[in-house]
PDB file of C-alpha atoms in Angstrom:
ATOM      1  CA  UNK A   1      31.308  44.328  81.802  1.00  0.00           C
ATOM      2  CA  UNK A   2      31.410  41.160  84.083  1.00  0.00           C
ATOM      3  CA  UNK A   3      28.599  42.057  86.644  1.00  0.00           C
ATOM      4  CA  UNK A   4      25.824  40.574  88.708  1.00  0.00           C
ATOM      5  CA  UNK A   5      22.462  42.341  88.387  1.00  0.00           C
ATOM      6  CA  UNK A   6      19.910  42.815  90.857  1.00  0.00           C
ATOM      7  CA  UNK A   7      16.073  44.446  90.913  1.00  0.00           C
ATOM      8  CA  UNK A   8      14.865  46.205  92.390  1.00  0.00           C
ATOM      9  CA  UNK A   9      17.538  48.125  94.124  1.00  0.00           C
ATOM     10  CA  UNK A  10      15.430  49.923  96.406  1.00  0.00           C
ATOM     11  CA  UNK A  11      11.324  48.403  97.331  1.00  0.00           C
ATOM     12  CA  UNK A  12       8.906  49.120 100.313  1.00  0.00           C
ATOM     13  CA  UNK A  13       5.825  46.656 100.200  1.00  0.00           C
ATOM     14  CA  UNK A  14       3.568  45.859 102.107  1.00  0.00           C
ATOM     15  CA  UNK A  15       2.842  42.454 104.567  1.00  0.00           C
ATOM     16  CA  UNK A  16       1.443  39.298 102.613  1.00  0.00           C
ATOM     17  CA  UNK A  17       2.322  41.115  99.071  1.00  0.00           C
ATOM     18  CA  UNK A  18       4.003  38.824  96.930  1.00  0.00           C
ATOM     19  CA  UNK A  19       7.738  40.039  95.727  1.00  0.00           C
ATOM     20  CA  UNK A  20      10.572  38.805  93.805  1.00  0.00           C
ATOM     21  CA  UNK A  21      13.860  40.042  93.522  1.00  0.00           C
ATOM     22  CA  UNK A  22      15.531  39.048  90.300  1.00  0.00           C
ATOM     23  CA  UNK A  23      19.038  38.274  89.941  1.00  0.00           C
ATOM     24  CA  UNK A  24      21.276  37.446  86.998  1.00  0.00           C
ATOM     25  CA  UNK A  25      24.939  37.635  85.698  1.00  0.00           C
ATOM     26  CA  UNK A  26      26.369  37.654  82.995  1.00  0.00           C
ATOM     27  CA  UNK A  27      30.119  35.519  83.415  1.00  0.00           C
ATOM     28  CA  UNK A  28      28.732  32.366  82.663  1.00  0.00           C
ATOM     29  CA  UNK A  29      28.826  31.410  86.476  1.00  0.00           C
ATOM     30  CA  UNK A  30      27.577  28.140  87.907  1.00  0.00           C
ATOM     31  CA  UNK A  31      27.424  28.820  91.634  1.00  0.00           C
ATOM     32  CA  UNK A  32      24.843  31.537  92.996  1.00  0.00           C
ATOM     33  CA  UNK A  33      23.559  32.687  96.364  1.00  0.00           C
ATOM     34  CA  UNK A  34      21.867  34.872  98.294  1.00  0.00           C
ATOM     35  CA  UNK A  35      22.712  36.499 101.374  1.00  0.00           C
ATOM     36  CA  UNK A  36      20.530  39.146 103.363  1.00  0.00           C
ATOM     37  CA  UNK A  37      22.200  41.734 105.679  1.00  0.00           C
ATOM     38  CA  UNK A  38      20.963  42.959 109.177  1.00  0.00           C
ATOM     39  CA  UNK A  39      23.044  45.144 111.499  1.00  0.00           C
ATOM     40  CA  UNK A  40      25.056  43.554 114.349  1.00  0.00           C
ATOM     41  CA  UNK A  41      24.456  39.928 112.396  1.00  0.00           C
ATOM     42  CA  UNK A  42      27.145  40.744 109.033  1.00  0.00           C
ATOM     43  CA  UNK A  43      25.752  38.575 106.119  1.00  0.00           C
ATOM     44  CA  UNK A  44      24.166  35.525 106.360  1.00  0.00           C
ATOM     45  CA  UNK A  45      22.982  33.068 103.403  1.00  0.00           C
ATOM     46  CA  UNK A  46      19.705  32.304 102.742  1.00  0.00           C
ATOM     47  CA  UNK A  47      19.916  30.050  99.555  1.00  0.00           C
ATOM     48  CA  UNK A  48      22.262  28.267  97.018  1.00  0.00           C
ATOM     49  CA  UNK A  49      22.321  26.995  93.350  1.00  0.00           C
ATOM     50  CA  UNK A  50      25.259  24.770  92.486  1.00  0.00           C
ATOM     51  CA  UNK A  51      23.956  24.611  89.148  1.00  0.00           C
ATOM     52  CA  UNK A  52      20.432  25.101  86.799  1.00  0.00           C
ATOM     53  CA  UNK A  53      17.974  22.900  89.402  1.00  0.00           C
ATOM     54  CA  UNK A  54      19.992  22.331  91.627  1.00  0.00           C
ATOM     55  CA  UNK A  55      19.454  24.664  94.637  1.00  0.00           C
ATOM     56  CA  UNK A  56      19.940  24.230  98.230  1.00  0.00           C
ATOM     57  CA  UNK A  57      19.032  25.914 101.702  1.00  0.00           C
ATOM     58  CA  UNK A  58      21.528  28.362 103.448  1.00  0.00           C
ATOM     59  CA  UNK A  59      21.343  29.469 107.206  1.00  0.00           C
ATOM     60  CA  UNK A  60      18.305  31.633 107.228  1.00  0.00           C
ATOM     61  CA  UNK A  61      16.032  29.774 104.529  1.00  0.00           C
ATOM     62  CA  UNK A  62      12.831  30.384 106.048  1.00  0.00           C
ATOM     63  CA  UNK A  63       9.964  32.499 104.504  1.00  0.00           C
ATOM     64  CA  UNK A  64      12.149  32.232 100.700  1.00  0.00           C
ATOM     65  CA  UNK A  65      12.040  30.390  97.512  1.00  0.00           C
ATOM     66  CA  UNK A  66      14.248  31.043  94.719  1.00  0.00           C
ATOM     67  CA  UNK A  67      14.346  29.064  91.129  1.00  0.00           C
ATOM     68  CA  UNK A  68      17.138  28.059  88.625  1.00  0.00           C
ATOM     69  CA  UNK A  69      15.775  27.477  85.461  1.00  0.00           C
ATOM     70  CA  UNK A  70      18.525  29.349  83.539  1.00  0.00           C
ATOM     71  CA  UNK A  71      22.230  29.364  84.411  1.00  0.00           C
ATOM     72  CA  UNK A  72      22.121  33.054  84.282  1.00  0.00           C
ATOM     73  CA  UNK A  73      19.118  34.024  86.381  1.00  0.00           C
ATOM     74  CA  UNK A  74      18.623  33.195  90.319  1.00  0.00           C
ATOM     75  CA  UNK A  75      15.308  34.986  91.480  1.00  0.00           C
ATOM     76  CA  UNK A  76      14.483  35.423  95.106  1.00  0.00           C
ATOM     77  CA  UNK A  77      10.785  35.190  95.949  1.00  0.00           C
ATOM     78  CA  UNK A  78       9.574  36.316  98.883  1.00  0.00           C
ATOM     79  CA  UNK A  79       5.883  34.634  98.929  1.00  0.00           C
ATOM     80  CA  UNK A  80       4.531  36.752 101.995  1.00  0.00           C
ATOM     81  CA  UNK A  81       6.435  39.188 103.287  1.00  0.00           C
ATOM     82  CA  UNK A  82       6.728  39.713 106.524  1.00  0.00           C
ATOM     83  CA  UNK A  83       8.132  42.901 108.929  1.00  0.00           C
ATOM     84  CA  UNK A  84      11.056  40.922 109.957  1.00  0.00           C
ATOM     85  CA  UNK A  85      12.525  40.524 106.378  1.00  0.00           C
ATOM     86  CA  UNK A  86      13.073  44.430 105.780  1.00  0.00           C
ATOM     87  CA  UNK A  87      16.700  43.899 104.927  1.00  0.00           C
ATOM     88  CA  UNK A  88      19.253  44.715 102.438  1.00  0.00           C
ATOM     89  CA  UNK A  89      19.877  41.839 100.119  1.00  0.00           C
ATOM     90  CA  UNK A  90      22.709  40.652  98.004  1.00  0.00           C
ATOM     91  CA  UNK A  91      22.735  37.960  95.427  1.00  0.00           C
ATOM     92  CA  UNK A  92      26.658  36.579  94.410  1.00  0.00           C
ATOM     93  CA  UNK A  93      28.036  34.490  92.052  1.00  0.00           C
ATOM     94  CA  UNK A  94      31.124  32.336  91.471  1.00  0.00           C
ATOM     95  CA  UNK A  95      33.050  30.540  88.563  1.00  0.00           C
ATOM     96  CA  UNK A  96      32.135  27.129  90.321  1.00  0.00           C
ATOM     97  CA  UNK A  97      31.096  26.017  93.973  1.00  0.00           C
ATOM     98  CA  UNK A  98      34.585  25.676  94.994  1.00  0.00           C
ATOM     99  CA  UNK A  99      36.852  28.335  96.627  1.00  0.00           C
ATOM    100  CA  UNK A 100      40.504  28.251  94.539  1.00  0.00           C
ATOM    101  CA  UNK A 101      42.548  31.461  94.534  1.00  0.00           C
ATOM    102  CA  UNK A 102      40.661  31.973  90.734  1.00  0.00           C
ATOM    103  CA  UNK A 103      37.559  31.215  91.954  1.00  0.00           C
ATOM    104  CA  UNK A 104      35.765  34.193  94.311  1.00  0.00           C
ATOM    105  CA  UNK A 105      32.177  35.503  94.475  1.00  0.00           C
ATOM    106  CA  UNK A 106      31.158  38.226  92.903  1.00  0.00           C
ATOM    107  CA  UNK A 107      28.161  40.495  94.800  1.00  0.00           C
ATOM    108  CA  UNK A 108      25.488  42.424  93.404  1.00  0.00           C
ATOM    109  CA  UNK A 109      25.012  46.273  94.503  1.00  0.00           C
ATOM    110  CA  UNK A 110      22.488  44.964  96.727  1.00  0.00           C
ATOM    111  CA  UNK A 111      18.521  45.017  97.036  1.00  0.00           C
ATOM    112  CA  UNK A 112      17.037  47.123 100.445  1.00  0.00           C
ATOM    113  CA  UNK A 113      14.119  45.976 100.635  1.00  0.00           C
ATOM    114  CA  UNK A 114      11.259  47.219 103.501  1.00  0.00           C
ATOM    115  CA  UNK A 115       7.990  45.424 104.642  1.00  0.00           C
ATOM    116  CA  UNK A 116       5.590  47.308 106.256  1.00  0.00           C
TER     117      UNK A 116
ATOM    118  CA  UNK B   1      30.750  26.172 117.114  1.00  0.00           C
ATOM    119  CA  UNK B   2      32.129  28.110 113.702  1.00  0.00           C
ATOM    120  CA  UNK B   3      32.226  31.751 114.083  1.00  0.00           C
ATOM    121  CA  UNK B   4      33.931  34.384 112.644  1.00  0.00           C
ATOM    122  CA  UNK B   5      34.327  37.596 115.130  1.00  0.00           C
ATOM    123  CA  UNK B   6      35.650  41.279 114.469  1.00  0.00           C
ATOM    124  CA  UNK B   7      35.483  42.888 117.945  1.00  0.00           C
ATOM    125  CA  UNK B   8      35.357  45.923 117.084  1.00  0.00           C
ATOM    126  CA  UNK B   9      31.703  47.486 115.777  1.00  0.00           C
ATOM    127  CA  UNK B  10      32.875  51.153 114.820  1.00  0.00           C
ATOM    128  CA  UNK B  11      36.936  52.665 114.553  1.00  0.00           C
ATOM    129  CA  UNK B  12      37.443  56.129 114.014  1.00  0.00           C
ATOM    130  CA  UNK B  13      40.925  57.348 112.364  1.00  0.00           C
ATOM    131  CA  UNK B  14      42.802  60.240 111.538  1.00  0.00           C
ATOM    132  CA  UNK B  15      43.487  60.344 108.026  1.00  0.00           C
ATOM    133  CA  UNK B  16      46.946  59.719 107.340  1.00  0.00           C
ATOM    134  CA  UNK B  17      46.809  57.344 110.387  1.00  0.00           C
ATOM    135  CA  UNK B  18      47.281  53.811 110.382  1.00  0.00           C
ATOM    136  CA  UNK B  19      44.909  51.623 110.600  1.00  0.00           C
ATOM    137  CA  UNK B  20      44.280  47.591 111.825  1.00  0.00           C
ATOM    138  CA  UNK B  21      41.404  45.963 111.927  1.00  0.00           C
ATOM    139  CA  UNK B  22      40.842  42.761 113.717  1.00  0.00           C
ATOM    140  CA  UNK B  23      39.593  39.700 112.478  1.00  0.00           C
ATOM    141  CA  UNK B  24      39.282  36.706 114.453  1.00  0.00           C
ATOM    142  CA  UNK B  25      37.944  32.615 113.246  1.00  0.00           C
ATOM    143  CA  UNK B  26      36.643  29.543 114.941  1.00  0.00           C
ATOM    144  CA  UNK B  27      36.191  26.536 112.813  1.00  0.00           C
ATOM    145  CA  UNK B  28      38.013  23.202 112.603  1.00  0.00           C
ATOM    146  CA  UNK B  29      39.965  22.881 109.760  1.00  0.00           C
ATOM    147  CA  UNK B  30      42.381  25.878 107.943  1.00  0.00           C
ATOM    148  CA  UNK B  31      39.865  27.811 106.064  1.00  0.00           C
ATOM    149  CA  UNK B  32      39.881  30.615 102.973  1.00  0.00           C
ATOM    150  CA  UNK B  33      39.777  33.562 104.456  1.00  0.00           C
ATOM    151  CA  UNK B  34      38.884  37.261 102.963  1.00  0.00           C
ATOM    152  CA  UNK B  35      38.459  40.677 103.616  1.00  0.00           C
ATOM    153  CA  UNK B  36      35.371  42.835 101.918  1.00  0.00           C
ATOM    154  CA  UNK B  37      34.816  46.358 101.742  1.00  0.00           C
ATOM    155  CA  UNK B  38      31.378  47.934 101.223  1.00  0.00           C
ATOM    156  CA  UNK B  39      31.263  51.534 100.727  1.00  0.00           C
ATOM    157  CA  UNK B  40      27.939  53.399 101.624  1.00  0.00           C
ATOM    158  CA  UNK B  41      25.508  52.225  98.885  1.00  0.00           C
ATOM    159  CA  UNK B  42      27.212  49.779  97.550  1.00  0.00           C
ATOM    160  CA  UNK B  43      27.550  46.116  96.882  1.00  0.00           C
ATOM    161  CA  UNK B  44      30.750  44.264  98.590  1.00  0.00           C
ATOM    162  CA  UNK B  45      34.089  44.459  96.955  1.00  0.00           C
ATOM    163  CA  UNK B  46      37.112  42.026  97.553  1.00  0.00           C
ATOM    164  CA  UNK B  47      39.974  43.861  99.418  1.00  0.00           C
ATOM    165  CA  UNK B  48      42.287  40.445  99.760  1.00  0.00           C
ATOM    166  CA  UNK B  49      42.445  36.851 100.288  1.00  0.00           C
ATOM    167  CA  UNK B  50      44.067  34.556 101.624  1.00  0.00           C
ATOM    168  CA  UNK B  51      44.508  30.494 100.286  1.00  0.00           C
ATOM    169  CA  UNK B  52      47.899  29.439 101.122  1.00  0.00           C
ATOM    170  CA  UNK B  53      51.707  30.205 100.800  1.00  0.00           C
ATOM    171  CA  UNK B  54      52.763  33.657 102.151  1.00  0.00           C
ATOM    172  CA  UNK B  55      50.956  34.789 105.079  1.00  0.00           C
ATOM    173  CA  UNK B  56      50.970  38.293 104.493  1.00  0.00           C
ATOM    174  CA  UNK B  57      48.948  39.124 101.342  1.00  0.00           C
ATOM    175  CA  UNK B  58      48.570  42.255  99.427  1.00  0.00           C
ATOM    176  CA  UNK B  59      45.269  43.466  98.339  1.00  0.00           C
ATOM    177  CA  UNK B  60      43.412  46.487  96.786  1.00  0.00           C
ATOM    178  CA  UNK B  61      43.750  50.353  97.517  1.00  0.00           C
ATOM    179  CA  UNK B  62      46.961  49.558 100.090  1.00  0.00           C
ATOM    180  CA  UNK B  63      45.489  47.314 102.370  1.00  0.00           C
ATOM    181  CA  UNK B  64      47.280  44.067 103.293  1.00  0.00           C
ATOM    182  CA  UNK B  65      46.588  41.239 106.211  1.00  0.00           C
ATOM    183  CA  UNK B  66      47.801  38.437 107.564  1.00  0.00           C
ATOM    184  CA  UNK B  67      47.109  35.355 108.550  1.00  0.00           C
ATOM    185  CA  UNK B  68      48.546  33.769 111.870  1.00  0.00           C
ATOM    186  CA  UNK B  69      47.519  30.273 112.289  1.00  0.00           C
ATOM    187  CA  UNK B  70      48.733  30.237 115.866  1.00  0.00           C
ATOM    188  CA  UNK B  71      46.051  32.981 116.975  1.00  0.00           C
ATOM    189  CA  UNK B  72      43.263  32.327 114.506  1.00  0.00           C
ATOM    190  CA  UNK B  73      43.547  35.416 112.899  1.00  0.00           C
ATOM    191  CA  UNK B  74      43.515  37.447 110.089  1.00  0.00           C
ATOM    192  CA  UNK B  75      43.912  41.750 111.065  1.00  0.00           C
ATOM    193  CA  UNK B  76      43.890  43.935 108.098  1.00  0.00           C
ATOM    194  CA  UNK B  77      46.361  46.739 107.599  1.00  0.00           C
ATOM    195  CA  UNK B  78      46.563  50.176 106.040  1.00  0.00           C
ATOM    196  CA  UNK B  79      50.011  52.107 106.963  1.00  0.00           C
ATOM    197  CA  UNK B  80      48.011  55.333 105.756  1.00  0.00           C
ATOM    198  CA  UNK B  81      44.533  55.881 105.853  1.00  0.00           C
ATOM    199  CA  UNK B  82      42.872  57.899 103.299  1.00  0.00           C
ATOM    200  CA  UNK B  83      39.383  59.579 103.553  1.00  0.00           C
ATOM    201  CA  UNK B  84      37.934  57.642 100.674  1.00  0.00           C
ATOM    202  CA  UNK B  85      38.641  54.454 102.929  1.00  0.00           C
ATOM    203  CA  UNK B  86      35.806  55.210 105.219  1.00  0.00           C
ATOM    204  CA  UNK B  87      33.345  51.910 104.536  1.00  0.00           C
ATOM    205  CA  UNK B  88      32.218  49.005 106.923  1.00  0.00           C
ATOM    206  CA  UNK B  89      34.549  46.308 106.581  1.00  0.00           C
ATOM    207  CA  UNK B  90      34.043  42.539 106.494  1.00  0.00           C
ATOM    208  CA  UNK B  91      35.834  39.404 107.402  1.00  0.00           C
ATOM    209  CA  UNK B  92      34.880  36.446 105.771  1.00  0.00           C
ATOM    210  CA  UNK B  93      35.872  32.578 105.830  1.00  0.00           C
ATOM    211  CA  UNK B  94      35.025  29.908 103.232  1.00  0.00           C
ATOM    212  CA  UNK B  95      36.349  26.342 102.743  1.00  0.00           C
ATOM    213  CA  UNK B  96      37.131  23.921 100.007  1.00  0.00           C
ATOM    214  CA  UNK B  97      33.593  22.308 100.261  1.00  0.00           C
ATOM    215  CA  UNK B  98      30.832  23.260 101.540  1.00  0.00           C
ATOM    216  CA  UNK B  99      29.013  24.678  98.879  1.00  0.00           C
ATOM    217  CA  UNK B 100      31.530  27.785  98.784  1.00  0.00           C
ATOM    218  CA  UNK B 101      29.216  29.669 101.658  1.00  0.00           C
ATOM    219  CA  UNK B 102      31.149  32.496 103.014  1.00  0.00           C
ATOM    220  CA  UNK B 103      30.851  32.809 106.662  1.00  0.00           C
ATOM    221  CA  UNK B 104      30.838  36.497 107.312  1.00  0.00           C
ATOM    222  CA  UNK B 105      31.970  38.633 110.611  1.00  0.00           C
ATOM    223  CA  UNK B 106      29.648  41.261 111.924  1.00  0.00           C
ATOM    224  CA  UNK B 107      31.644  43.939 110.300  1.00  0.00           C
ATOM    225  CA  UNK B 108      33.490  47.184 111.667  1.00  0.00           C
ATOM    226  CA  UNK B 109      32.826  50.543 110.308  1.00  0.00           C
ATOM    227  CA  UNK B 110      35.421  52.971 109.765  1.00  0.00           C
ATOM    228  CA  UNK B 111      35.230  56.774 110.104  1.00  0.00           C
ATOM    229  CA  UNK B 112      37.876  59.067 108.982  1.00  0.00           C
ATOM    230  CA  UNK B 113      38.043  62.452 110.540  1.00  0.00           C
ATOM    231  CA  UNK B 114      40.451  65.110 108.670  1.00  0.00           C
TER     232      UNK B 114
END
């Protein structure tokens, strides 16, 4: 089944503990993202891979660092958590970084993650 | 500035009511525009989009939108709601570059009373 994957689903941490949410899919995709998701503010992006090393900054950036070393696999890392990063996050995926009518991302289920 | 707005926060609707939701854009150029649904739980699933050519498009589960250029919009439509539609709801707009970021609305819930 064409999917993206994400892990943890659910994690509560602590401040200052270093985290990483994994991320990969399996449709042979070269565009990935990740978008975090607050109430009142909708989804906003955080980071972008166009392709394996190539990855960019999205609208909320700060306080994240993700990696492509495989195609498949876009990890979130979250180097010290903070309070104000308890969020529900979604990783996506698309054929290539351009919209076409063929070409739409696919989401994850979506990682809630809390800092204390 | 670009935004993408959906006025309204939270709708409740009588199931076998119909049902609109708003969806409004600001940005410069024509841009993609879609609709998501995320069910409690759950990741985001496309409803519909929108690229060119008709202006009314058909999507998943019933729902269809349209887009009118004039008002900057892009309202999505059920004629009949069922319960199993009760989600929150989100607009989003994307353009040919631009690293295919979605720009998403704030999102409206839906409740459906019996």
């Amino acid at each position: 089944e064409a999917q993206v994957t994400q892990n943890p689903r659910y994690l509560i941490t602590v401040t200052g503990k270093k985290l990483t949410v994994t991320c990969s899919q399996n449709m042979n995709h070269e565009y990935m993202s990740w978008y975090r998701q607050d109430p009142g503010l909708g989804l906003r992006q955080i980071y972008y891979s166009m392709n394996v090393e190539v990855t960019d900054k999205g609208d909320v950036p700060e306080g994240y660092k993700v990696s492509r070393k495989e195609k498949r696999n876009f990890p979130l890392i979250l180097e010290s958590p903070s309070p104000n990063q308890t969020s529900l996050y979604f990783c996506a995926s698309s054929l290539t970084i351009y919209h076409s009518g063929a070409n739409v991302l696919t989401f994850g289920a979506g990682s809630r993650l809390t800092v204390l | 500035a670009q935004s993408v707005t959906q006025p309204d926060i939270h709708i409740t609707v009588s199931e076998g009511a119909s049902l609109e939701l708003r969806c409004n854009y600001s940005y410069g150029a024509t841009p993609y525009l879609f609709w998501y649904v995320q069910s409690p739980g759950q990741g985001l699933q496309l409803l519909l989009k929108y690229f060119s050519g008709d202006t009314l498009v058909q999507g998943i589960k019933g729902f269809e939108a349209e887009f009118k250029r004039s008002q900057s919009s892009f309202n999505l439509r059920k004629p009949s709601v069922h319960w199993s539609d009760a989600a929150e709801y989100f607009c989003a707009v994307g353009f040919l570059t631009g690293a295919n970021n979605l720009f998403f609305g704030t999102g409206t819930r839906l409740t459906v009373i019996p």
